[in-house]
Short mmCIF file of C-alpha atoms in Angstrom, two decimals:
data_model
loop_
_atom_site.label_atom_id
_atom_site.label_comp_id
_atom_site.label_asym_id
_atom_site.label_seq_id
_atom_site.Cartn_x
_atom_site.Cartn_y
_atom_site.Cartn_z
CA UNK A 1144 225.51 -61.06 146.80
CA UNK A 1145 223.73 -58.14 145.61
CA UNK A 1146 222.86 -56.96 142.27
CA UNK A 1147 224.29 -53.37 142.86
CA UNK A 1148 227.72 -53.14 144.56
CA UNK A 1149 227.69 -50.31 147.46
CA UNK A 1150 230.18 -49.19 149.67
CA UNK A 1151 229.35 -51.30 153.08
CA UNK A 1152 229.72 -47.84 155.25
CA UNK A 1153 230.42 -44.46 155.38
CA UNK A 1154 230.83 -41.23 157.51
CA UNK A 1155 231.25 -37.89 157.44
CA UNK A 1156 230.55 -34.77 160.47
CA UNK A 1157 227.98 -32.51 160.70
CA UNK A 1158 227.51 -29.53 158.62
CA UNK A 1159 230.17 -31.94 155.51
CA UNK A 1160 229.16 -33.91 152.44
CA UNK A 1161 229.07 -37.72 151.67
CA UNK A 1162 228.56 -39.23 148.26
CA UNK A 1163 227.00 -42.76 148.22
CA UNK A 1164 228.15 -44.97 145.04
CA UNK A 1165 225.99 -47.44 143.05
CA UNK A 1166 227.92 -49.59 140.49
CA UNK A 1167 225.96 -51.89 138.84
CA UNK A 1168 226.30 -53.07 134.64
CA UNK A 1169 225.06 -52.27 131.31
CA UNK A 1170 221.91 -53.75 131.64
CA UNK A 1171 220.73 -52.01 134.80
CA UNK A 1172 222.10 -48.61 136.03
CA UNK A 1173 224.17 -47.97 133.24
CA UNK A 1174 220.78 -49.06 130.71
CA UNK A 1175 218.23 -47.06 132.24
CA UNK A 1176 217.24 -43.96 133.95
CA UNK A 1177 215.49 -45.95 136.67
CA UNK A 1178 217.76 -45.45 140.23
CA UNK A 1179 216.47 -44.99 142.85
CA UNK A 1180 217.68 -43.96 146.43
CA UNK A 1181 215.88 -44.97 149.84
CA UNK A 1182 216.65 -44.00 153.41
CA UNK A 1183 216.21 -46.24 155.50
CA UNK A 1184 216.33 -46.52 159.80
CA UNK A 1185 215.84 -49.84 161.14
CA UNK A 1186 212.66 -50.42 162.75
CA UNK A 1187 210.88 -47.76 160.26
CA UNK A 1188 209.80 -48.12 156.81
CA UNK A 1189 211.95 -47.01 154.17
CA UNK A 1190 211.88 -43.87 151.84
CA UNK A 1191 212.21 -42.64 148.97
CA UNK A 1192 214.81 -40.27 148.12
CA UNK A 1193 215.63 -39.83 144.64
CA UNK A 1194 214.03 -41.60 141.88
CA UNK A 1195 214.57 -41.66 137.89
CA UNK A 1196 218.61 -41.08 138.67
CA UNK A 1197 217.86 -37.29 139.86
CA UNK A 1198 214.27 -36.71 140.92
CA UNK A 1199 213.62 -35.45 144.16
CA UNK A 1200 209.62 -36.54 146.05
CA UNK A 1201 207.98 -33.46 147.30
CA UNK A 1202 209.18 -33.09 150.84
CA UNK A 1203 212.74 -34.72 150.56
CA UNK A 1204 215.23 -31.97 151.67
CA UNK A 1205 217.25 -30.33 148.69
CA UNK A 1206 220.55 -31.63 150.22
CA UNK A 1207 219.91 -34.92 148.86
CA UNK A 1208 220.63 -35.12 145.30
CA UNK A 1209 221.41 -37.69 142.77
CA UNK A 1210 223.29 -38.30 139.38
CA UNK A 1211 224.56 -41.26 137.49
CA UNK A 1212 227.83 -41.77 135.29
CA UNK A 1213 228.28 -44.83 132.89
CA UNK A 1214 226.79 -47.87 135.31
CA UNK A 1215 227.35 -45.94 138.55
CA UNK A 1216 225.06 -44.04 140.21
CA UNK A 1217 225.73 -41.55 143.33
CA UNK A 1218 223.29 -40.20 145.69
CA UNK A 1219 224.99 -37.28 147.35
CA UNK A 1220 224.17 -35.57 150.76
CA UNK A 1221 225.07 -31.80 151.21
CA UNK A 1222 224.94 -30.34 155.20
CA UNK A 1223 224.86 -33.82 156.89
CA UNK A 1224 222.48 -33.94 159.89
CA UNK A 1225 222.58 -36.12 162.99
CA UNK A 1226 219.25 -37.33 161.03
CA UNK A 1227 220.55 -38.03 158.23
CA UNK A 1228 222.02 -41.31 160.28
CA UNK A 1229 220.78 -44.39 158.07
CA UNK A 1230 220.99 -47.19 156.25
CA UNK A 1231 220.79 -46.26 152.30
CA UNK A 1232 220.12 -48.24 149.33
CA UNK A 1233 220.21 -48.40 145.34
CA UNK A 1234 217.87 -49.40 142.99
CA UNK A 1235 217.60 -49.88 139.43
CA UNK A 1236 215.23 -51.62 137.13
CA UNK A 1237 217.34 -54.15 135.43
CA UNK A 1238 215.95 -55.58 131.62
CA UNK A 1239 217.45 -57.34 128.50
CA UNK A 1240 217.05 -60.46 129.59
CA UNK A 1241 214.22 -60.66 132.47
CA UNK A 1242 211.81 -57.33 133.59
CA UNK A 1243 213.05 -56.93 137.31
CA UNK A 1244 213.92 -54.75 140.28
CA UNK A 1245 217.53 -54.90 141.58
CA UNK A 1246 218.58 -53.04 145.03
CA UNK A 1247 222.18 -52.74 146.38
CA UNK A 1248 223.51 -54.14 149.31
CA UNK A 1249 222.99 -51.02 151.29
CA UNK A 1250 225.55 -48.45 153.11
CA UNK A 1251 225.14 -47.57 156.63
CA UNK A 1252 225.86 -43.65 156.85
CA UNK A 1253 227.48 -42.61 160.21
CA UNK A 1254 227.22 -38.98 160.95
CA UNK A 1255 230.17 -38.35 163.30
CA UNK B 297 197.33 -39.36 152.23
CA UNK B 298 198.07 -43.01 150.61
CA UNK B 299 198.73 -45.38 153.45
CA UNK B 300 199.71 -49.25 153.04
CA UNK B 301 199.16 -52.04 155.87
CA UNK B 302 200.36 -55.60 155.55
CA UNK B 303 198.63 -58.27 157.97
CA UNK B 304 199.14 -61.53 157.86
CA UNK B 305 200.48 -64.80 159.69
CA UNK B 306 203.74 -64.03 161.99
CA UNK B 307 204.97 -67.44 162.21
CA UNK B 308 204.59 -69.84 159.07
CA UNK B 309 206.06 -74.01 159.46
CA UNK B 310 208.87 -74.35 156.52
CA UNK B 311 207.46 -76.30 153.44
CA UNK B 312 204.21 -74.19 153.93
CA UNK B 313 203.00 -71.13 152.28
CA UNK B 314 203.39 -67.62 153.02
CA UNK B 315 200.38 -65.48 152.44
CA UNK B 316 200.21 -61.73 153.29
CA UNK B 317 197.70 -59.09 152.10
CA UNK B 318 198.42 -55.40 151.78
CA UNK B 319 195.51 -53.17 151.90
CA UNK B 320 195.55 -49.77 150.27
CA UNK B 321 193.95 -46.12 151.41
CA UNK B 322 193.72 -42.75 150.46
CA UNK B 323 194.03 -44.12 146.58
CA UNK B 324 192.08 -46.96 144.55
CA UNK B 325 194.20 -48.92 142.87
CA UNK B 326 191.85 -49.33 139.76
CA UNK B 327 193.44 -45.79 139.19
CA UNK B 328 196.28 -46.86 138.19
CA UNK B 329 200.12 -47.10 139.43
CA UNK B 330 201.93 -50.01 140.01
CA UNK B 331 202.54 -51.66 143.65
CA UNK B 332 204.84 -54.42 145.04
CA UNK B 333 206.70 -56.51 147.37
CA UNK B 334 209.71 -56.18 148.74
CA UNK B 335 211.38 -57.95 151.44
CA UNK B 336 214.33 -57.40 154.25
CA UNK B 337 215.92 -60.47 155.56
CA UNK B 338 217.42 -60.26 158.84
CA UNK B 339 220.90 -58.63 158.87
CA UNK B 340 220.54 -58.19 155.14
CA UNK B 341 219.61 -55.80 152.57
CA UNK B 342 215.94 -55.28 150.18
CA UNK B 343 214.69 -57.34 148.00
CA UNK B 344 212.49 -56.85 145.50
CA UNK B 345 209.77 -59.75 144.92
CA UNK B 346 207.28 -58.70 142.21
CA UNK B 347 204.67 -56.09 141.10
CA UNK B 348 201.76 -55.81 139.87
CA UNK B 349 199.08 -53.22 138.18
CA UNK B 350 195.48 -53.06 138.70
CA UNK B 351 195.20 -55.22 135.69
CA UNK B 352 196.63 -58.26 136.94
CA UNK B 353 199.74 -58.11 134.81
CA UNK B 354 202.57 -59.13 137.11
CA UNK B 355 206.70 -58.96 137.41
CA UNK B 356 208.52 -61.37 139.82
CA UNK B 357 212.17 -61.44 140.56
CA UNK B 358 213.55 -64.31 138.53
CA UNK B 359 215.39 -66.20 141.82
CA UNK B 360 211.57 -66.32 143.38
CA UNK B 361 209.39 -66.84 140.13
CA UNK B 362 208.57 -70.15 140.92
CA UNK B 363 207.50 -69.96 144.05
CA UNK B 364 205.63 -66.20 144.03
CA UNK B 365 202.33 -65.24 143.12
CA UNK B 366 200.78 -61.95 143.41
CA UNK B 367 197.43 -60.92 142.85
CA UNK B 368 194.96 -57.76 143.09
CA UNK B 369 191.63 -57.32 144.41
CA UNK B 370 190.43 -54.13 143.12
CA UNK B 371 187.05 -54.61 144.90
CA UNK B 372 188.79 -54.28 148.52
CA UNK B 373 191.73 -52.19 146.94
CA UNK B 374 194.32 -54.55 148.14
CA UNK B 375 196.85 -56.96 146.45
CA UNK B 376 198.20 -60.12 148.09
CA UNK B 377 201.35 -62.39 148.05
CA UNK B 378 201.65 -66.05 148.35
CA UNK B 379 205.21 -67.42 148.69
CA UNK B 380 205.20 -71.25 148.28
CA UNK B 381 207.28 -74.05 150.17
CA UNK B 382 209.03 -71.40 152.30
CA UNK B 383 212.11 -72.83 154.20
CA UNK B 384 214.35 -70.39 157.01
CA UNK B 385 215.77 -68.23 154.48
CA UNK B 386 212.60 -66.76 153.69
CA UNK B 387 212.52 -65.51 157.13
CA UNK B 388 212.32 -61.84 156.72
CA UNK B 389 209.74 -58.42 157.05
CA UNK B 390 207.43 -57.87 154.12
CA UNK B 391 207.14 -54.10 152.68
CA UNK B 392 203.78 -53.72 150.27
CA UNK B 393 204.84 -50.81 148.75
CA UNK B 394 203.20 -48.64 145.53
CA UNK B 395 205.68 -48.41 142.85
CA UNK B 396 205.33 -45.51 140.25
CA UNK B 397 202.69 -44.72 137.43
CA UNK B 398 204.61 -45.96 134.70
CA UNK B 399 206.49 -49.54 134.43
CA UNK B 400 209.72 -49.24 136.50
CA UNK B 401 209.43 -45.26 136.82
CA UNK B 402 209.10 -43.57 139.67
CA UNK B 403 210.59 -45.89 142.53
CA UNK B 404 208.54 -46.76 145.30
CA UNK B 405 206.84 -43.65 147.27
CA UNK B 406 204.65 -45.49 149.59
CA UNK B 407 205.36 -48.29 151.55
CA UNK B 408 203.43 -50.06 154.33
CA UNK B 409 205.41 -50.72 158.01
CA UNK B 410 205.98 -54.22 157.44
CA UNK B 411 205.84 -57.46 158.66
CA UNK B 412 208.02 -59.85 160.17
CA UNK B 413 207.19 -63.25 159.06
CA UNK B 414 209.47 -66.31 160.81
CA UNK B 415 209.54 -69.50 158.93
CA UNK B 416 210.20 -72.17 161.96
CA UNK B 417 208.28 -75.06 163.29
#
């Protein structure tokens, strides 16, 4: 069971927008400014997204976006394209008790 | 362009130890960031395993702790992972990966291809 709870799937059609959920707890996502998003396509290496809740890497298309709400965190993805077709996970530095690294289960994004 | 490459043993007997190195270009690590291991199981989703800075100081994910070590070489500008008395359920690929400049900041820009490493006599 994964630190970060994610929805298992979800879909949308080219050209439409899909927001990706992140709920995790005081001490991690809800704690800290420290999500992070990664696309990921089996057989590749995954990348970064988003980082620090809402920073976006040089490079990373502008219709990826993130924000963060209490202990849930969203990474949402404006003009879907057939490339956007992925795996996606959540991350979040969780402290208080130990220093660590938490991901989420993943969501598998089908592009209709 | 930073670039990452893991190598190390494919196929490791349960009981024994995993070692992997990652080895780093188009940055020295003595200037600084963070970089770590993370692991995909098959079917399943990342993990994170541990990081470390150039100074040695490392992080490990409490469920592995006893079992992980990771280390730094600044002289080759690679860092290294041993995973101890490995059983079937370690059975996954291995992403090196640099993490960001500052403690838990930044996520992790760079990652390697990774490695699939079977645990199975």
């Amino acid at each position: 069971q994964s630190a970060l709870t994610q929805p298992r799937s979800v879909s949308g059609s080219p050209g439409q927008s899909v927001t990706i959920s992140c709920t995790g707890t005081s001490r991690d996502v809800g704690g800290y400014n420290y999500v992070s998003w990664y696309q990921h396509h089996p057989g590749k290496a995954p990348k970064l997204m988003i980082s620090d809740v809402t920073k976006r890497p040089s490079g990373v298309p502008d219709r990826f976006s993130g924000s963060k709400s209490g202990n849930t965190a969203s990474l949402t993805i404006s003009g879907l394209q057939a490339e956007d077709e992925a795996d996606y996970y959540c991350c979040s530095y969780a402290g208080s008790y130990t220093f660590e690294v938490v991901f989420g289960g993943g969501t598998k994004l089908t592009v209709l | 362009q930073v670039q990452l490459q893991e190598s190390g043993p494919g196929l490791v007997k349960p009981s024994e130890t995993l070692s992997l190195t990652c080895a780093v270009s188009g940055y020295s690590i003595s200037n600084g960031y963070y970089w770590g291991w993370i692991r995909q199981s098959p079917g399943k989703g990342l993990e994170w395993i541990g990081t470390i800075y150039h100074s040695g100081s490392t992080y490990y994910n409490p469920s592995l702790k006893s079992r992980v070590t990771i280390s730094v070489d600044t002289s080759k500008n690679q860092f290294s992972l041993k995973l101890t008395s490995v059983t079937a359920a370690d059975t996954a690929v291995y992403y090196c990966a640099r993490a960001g400049i500052q403690l838990w900041s930044g996520g992790f820009d760079y990652w390697g291809q990774g490695t699939l490493v079977t645990v199975s006599s």
